[in-house]
GROMACS .gro file of C-alpha atoms in nm:
model
  250
    1MET     CA    1   0.000   0.000   0.000
    2THR     CA    2   0.141   0.339  -0.097
    3THR     CA    3   0.165   0.636   0.139
    4THR     CA    4  -0.104   0.815  -0.063
    5GLU     CA    5  -0.341   0.516  -0.040
    6ALA     CA    6  -0.283   0.491   0.333
    7THR     CA    7  -0.417   0.843   0.382
    8ILE     CA    8  -0.736   0.792   0.177
    9THR     CA    9  -1.051   0.739   0.381
   10GLY     CA   10  -1.392   0.620   0.273
   11ARG     CA   11  -1.730   0.672   0.430
   12ILE     CA   12  -1.875   0.332   0.512
   13PHE     CA   13  -2.181   0.224   0.709
   14GLU     CA   14  -2.121  -0.148   0.758
   15ILE     CA   15  -1.870  -0.427   0.717
   16GLN     CA   16  -2.047  -0.763   0.693
   17ARG     CA   17  -1.844  -1.079   0.738
   18PHE     CA   18  -1.944  -1.425   0.614
   19SER     CA   19  -2.151  -1.289   0.327
   20VAL     CA   20  -2.261  -1.565   0.091
   21HIS     CA   21  -2.487  -1.373  -0.147
   22ASP     CA   22  -2.245  -1.101  -0.261
   23GLY     CA   23  -2.033  -1.302  -0.501
   24PRO     CA   24  -1.871  -1.647  -0.502
   25GLY     CA   25  -1.766  -1.821  -0.183
   26ILE     CA   26  -1.749  -1.672   0.165
   27ARG     CA   27  -1.691  -1.299   0.145
   28THR     CA   28  -1.660  -0.983   0.351
   29THR     CA   29  -1.876  -0.703   0.215
   30VAL     CA   30  -1.788  -0.339   0.274
   31PHE     CA   31  -2.087  -0.107   0.237
   32LEU     CA   32  -2.011   0.249   0.123
   33LYS     CA   33  -2.232   0.555   0.172
   34GLY     CA   34  -2.377   0.744  -0.122
   35CYS     CA   35  -2.584   0.638  -0.425
   36PRO     CA   36  -2.710   0.824  -0.736
   37LEU     CA   37  -3.032   0.619  -0.744
   38ARG     CA   38  -3.338   0.638  -0.521
   39CYS     CA   39  -3.499   0.300  -0.580
   40LEU     CA   40  -3.848   0.271  -0.435
   41TRP     CA   41  -3.756  -0.075  -0.301
   42CYS     CA   42  -3.406   0.010  -0.175
   43HIS     CA   43  -3.293  -0.248   0.084
   44ASN     CA   44  -3.013  -0.023   0.216
   45PRO     CA   45  -3.182   0.320   0.240
   46GLU     CA   46  -2.938   0.421   0.514
   47GLY     CA   47  -2.665   0.407   0.250
   48THR     CA   48  -2.818   0.634  -0.013
   49HIS     CA   49  -2.711   0.971   0.129
   50PRO     CA   50  -2.334   1.032   0.137
   51ALA     CA   51  -2.341   1.217   0.469
   52GLU     CA   52  -2.346   1.058   0.812
   53SER     CA   53  -2.703   1.008   0.931
   54LEU     CA   54  -2.905   0.906   1.235
   55ALA     CA   55  -3.125   0.599   1.208
   56PHE     CA   56  -3.423   0.555   1.441
   57SER     CA   57  -3.624   0.237   1.493
   58SER     CA   58  -3.944   0.329   1.677
   59SER     CA   59  -4.024  -0.038   1.745
   60ARG     CA   60  -3.713  -0.066   1.963
   61CYS     CA   61  -3.770   0.256   2.157
   62ILE     CA   62  -3.858   0.189   2.523
   63GLY     CA   63  -3.932   0.552   2.608
   64CYS     CA   64  -3.657   0.585   2.868
   65GLY     CA   65  -3.582   0.947   2.774
   66ALA     CA   66  -3.204   0.903   2.775
   67CYS     CA   67  -3.173   1.047   2.424
   68PHE     CA   68  -3.377   1.355   2.522
   69ARG     CA   69  -3.128   1.430   2.797
   70ALA     CA   70  -2.821   1.355   2.584
   71CYS     CA   71  -2.908   1.559   2.274
   72PRO     CA   72  -2.735   1.902   2.284
   73ARG     CA   73  -2.973   2.048   2.025
   74GLY     CA   74  -3.309   1.929   2.162
   75ALA     CA   75  -3.383   1.738   1.843
   76HIS     CA   76  -3.592   1.469   2.017
   77ARG     CA   77  -3.948   1.535   2.124
   78ILE     CA   78  -4.284   1.369   2.186
   79GLU     CA   79  -4.551   1.456   1.930
   80ASP     CA   80  -4.897   1.295   1.941
   81GLU     CA   81  -4.755   1.043   2.188
   82ARG     CA   82  -4.484   0.946   1.941
   83HIS     CA   83  -4.109   0.989   1.965
   84VAL     CA   84  -4.003   1.206   1.669
   85ILE     CA   85  -3.671   1.359   1.564
   86ASP     CA   86  -3.642   1.712   1.432
   87ARG     CA   87  -3.395   1.651   1.152
   88GLY     CA   88  -3.346   2.025   1.110
   89ARG     CA   89  -3.198   2.044   1.459
   90CYS     CA   90  -3.002   1.719   1.450
   91ILE     CA   91  -2.629   1.753   1.377
   92VAL     CA   92  -2.567   1.376   1.385
   93CYS     CA   93  -2.325   1.406   1.676
   94GLY     CA   94  -2.421   1.059   1.799
   95SER     CA   95  -2.472   1.160   2.161
   96CYS     CA   96  -2.824   1.019   2.167
   97ALA     CA   97  -2.719   0.691   2.004
   98ASP     CA   98  -2.440   0.649   2.260
   99GLU     CA   99  -2.701   0.663   2.539
  100CYS     CA  100  -2.962   0.446   2.365
  101HIS     CA  101  -2.909   0.108   2.525
  102ALA     CA  102  -3.222  -0.030   2.357
  103GLY     CA  103  -3.058   0.008   2.015
  104ALA     CA  104  -3.335   0.228   1.874
  105LEU     CA  105  -3.087   0.495   1.761
  106GLU     CA  106  -2.780   0.437   1.547
  107ARG     CA  107  -2.529   0.670   1.389
  108VAL     CA  108  -2.490   0.552   1.030
  109GLY     CA  109  -2.164   0.619   0.851
  110ARG     CA  110  -1.805   0.662   0.957
  111ASP     CA  111  -1.486   0.765   0.781
  112SER     CA  112  -1.241   0.474   0.779
  113PRO     CA  113  -0.888   0.442   0.639
  114ILE     CA  114  -0.803   0.163   0.398
  115ALA     CA  115  -0.562  -0.009   0.637
  116GLU     CA  116  -0.831  -0.039   0.905
  117ILE     CA  117  -1.082  -0.188   0.663
  118LEU     CA  118  -0.832  -0.424   0.507
  119ASP     CA  119  -0.726  -0.553   0.848
  120GLU     CA  120  -1.085  -0.654   0.920
  121VAL     CA  121  -1.132  -0.808   0.575
  122LYS     CA  122  -0.816  -1.018   0.610
  123ARG     CA  123  -0.937  -1.180   0.932
  124ASP     CA  124  -1.128  -1.434   0.725
  125GLN     CA  125  -0.865  -1.491   0.456
  126VAL     CA  126  -0.847  -1.863   0.531
  127PHE     CA  127  -1.219  -1.892   0.449
  128TYR     CA  128  -1.171  -1.703   0.122
  129GLU     CA  129  -0.895  -1.943   0.020
  130THR     CA  130  -1.101  -2.255   0.091
  131SER     CA  131  -1.429  -2.127  -0.060
  132GLY     CA  132  -1.313  -1.908  -0.348
  133GLY     CA  133  -1.440  -1.596  -0.172
  134GLY     CA  134  -1.291  -1.256  -0.102
  135LEU     CA  135  -1.382  -0.890  -0.078
  136THR     CA  136  -1.702  -0.734  -0.212
  137ILE     CA  137  -1.755  -0.359  -0.217
  138SER     CA  138  -2.122  -0.259  -0.208
  139GLY     CA  139  -2.331   0.033  -0.092
  140GLY     CA  140  -2.484   0.263  -0.168
  141GLU     CA  141  -2.286   0.267  -0.488
  142PRO     CA  142  -1.910   0.198  -0.477
  143LEU     CA  143  -1.837   0.419  -0.777
  144PHE     CA  144  -1.990   0.713  -0.588
  145GLN     CA  145  -1.661   0.715  -0.391
  146ILE     CA  146  -1.438   0.625  -0.684
  147ASP     CA  147  -1.104   0.739  -0.539
  148PHE     CA  148  -1.152   0.535  -0.223
  149THR     CA  149  -1.295   0.234  -0.407
  150GLU     CA  150  -1.003   0.223  -0.650
  151ALA     CA  151  -0.748   0.254  -0.369
  152LEU     CA  152  -0.917  -0.018  -0.159
  153LEU     CA  153  -0.930  -0.255  -0.456
  154ARG     CA  154  -0.568  -0.191  -0.540
  155ALA     CA  155  -0.466  -0.265  -0.180
  156ALA     CA  156  -0.685  -0.577  -0.171
  157LYS     CA  157  -0.529  -0.715  -0.489
  158MET     CA  158  -0.184  -0.668  -0.335
  159GLU     CA  159  -0.309  -0.912  -0.068
  160ASN     CA  160  -0.420  -1.154  -0.345
  161LEU     CA  161  -0.788  -1.113  -0.257
  162HIS     CA  162  -1.064  -1.191  -0.507
  163CYS     CA  163  -1.255  -0.864  -0.556
  164CYS     CA  164  -1.617  -0.801  -0.651
  165ILE     CA  165  -1.806  -0.478  -0.705
  166GLU     CA  166  -2.183  -0.450  -0.663
  167THR     CA  167  -2.297  -0.168  -0.889
  168CYS     CA  168  -2.615  -0.008  -1.017
  169GLY     CA  169  -2.419   0.092  -1.327
  170HIS     CA  170  -2.503   0.462  -1.308
  171ALA     CA  171  -2.164   0.636  -1.321
  172GLU     CA  172  -1.927   0.796  -1.567
  173TRP     CA  173  -1.758   0.537  -1.787
  174THR     CA  174  -1.419   0.677  -1.684
  175ALA     CA  175  -1.493   0.557  -1.329
  176PHE     CA  176  -1.548   0.202  -1.452
  177GLU     CA  177  -1.227   0.220  -1.656
  178ARG     CA  178  -1.030   0.298  -1.342
  179LEU     CA  179  -1.153  -0.024  -1.179
  180LEU     CA  180  -1.115  -0.271  -1.467
  181GLU     CA  181  -0.766  -0.379  -1.366
  182TRP     CA  182  -0.865  -0.454  -1.006
  183VAL     CA  183  -1.214  -0.611  -1.027
  184ASP     CA  184  -1.250  -0.985  -1.077
  185LEU     CA  185  -1.630  -0.980  -1.099
  186PHE     CA  186  -1.885  -0.706  -1.152
  187LEU     CA  187  -2.223  -0.780  -0.991
  188PHE     CA  188  -2.424  -0.556  -1.221
  189ASP     CA  189  -2.785  -0.469  -1.138
  190VAL     CA  190  -3.047  -0.434  -1.410
  191LYS     CA  191  -3.341  -0.303  -1.212
  192GLU     CA  192  -3.579  -0.213  -1.494
  193THR     CA  193  -3.546  -0.238  -1.873
  194ASP     CA  194  -3.815   0.016  -1.966
  195PRO     CA  195  -3.654   0.365  -1.956
  196ILE     CA  196  -3.970   0.547  -1.843
  197ARG     CA  197  -4.039   0.300  -1.564
  198HIS     CA  198  -3.672   0.303  -1.468
  199ARG     CA  199  -3.686   0.677  -1.409
  200GLN     CA  200  -4.013   0.639  -1.221
  201TYR     CA  201  -3.877   0.365  -0.993
  202THR     CA  202  -3.517   0.484  -0.941
  203GLY     CA  203  -3.509   0.856  -1.025
  204VAL     CA  204  -3.275   0.820  -1.325
  205ASP     CA  205  -3.287   0.697  -1.684
  206ASN     CA  206  -3.132   0.359  -1.766
  207GLY     CA  207  -2.947   0.471  -2.081
  208ARG     CA  208  -2.610   0.524  -1.912
  209ILE     CA  209  -2.648   0.201  -1.714
  210LEU     CA  210  -2.704  -0.016  -2.022
  211ALA     CA  211  -2.427   0.164  -2.211
  212ASN     CA  212  -2.180   0.094  -1.929
  213LEU     CA  213  -2.287  -0.270  -1.921
  214ARG     CA  214  -2.206  -0.307  -2.291
  215LYS     CA  215  -1.874  -0.125  -2.257
  216LEU     CA  216  -1.772  -0.352  -1.969
  217HIS     CA  217  -1.856  -0.651  -2.185
  218GLU     CA  218  -1.655  -0.511  -2.477
  219ARG     CA  219  -1.354  -0.462  -2.248
  220GLY     CA  220  -1.368  -0.827  -2.142
  221ALA     CA  221  -1.492  -0.777  -1.786
  222THR     CA  222  -1.646  -1.072  -1.602
  223ILE     CA  223  -2.006  -0.976  -1.526
  224ARG     CA  224  -2.291  -1.134  -1.336
  225LEU     CA  225  -2.626  -0.975  -1.417
  226ARG     CA  226  -2.845  -0.936  -1.111
  227CYS     CA  227  -3.209  -0.849  -1.158
  228PRO     CA  228  -3.414  -0.772  -0.845
  229ILE     CA  229  -3.772  -0.874  -0.912
  230VAL     CA  230  -4.016  -0.664  -0.710
  231PRO     CA  231  -4.385  -0.764  -0.718
  232GLY     CA  232  -4.605  -0.488  -0.849
  233TYR     CA  233  -4.315  -0.302  -1.013
  234ASN     CA  234  -4.102  -0.503  -1.253
  235ASP     CA  235  -4.249  -0.854  -1.237
  236ARG     CA  236  -4.374  -0.828  -1.598
  237PRO     CA  237  -4.324  -1.066  -1.892
  238ASP     CA  238  -4.196  -0.785  -2.114
  239HIS     CA  239  -3.930  -0.697  -1.855
  240PHE     CA  240  -3.820  -1.062  -1.830
  241GLU     CA  241  -3.801  -1.085  -2.209
  242SER     CA  242  -3.593  -0.766  -2.226
  243ILE     CA  243  -3.353  -0.903  -1.963
  244ALA     CA  244  -3.315  -1.219  -2.169
  245ARG     CA  245  -3.242  -1.018  -2.485
  246ILE     CA  246  -2.976  -0.816  -2.299
  247ALA     CA  247  -2.813  -1.133  -2.162
  248LEU     CA  248  -2.816  -1.306  -2.501
  249SER     CA  249  -2.655  -1.004  -2.666
  250LEU     CA  250  -2.349  -1.026  -2.438
   0.00000   0.00000   0.00000
């Protein structure tokens, strides 16, 4: 790892060990903050915004009042017998989460250096070697933090780790080019094949996404298409047929 790489930090919100659905074998998945899409069915909504955030689970709240006393800005209050957070007042200092022993409050996102992350990833290296696993970078969207993602991949490859990227595909092609040398497998999401529905469901058009998919294929990248099927949204025969046509064209 170079001196420059050692100083680069990335904003992550989770490191998940023993992942078995994020690429081949047993893997450690690093989840990065920030995503250009706003999918209606997003399964990691805490990772969409690049800034640190405060997550609140009302079902876990026991009404002890510890967070009310800890918050320096008075962002917590009771409204119609419900615990609510004034996001305009909250500065995400984490004081309330530190005092929430019920686990209802959590500070989401932290800036971590590459060496710290890599040390945690390498703890399970023996399992990667026996299962064909390795490191997966997810999110959010890994290409949203391209400098950090490239540096982490470069460092991981120096440790002979198999590297995957989970991507929604919506990024400048130059960002993908920077990663080609370091990524063994792209887990590439095709969320919706109809451009109008894609914008309706995710907030962006799918033109750039499909163009990047084809460019990756042309450059010889190893790609696994992943197509989340969400009842009531994209579980349509025409969508399935379009996915098949895309796959057959590659």
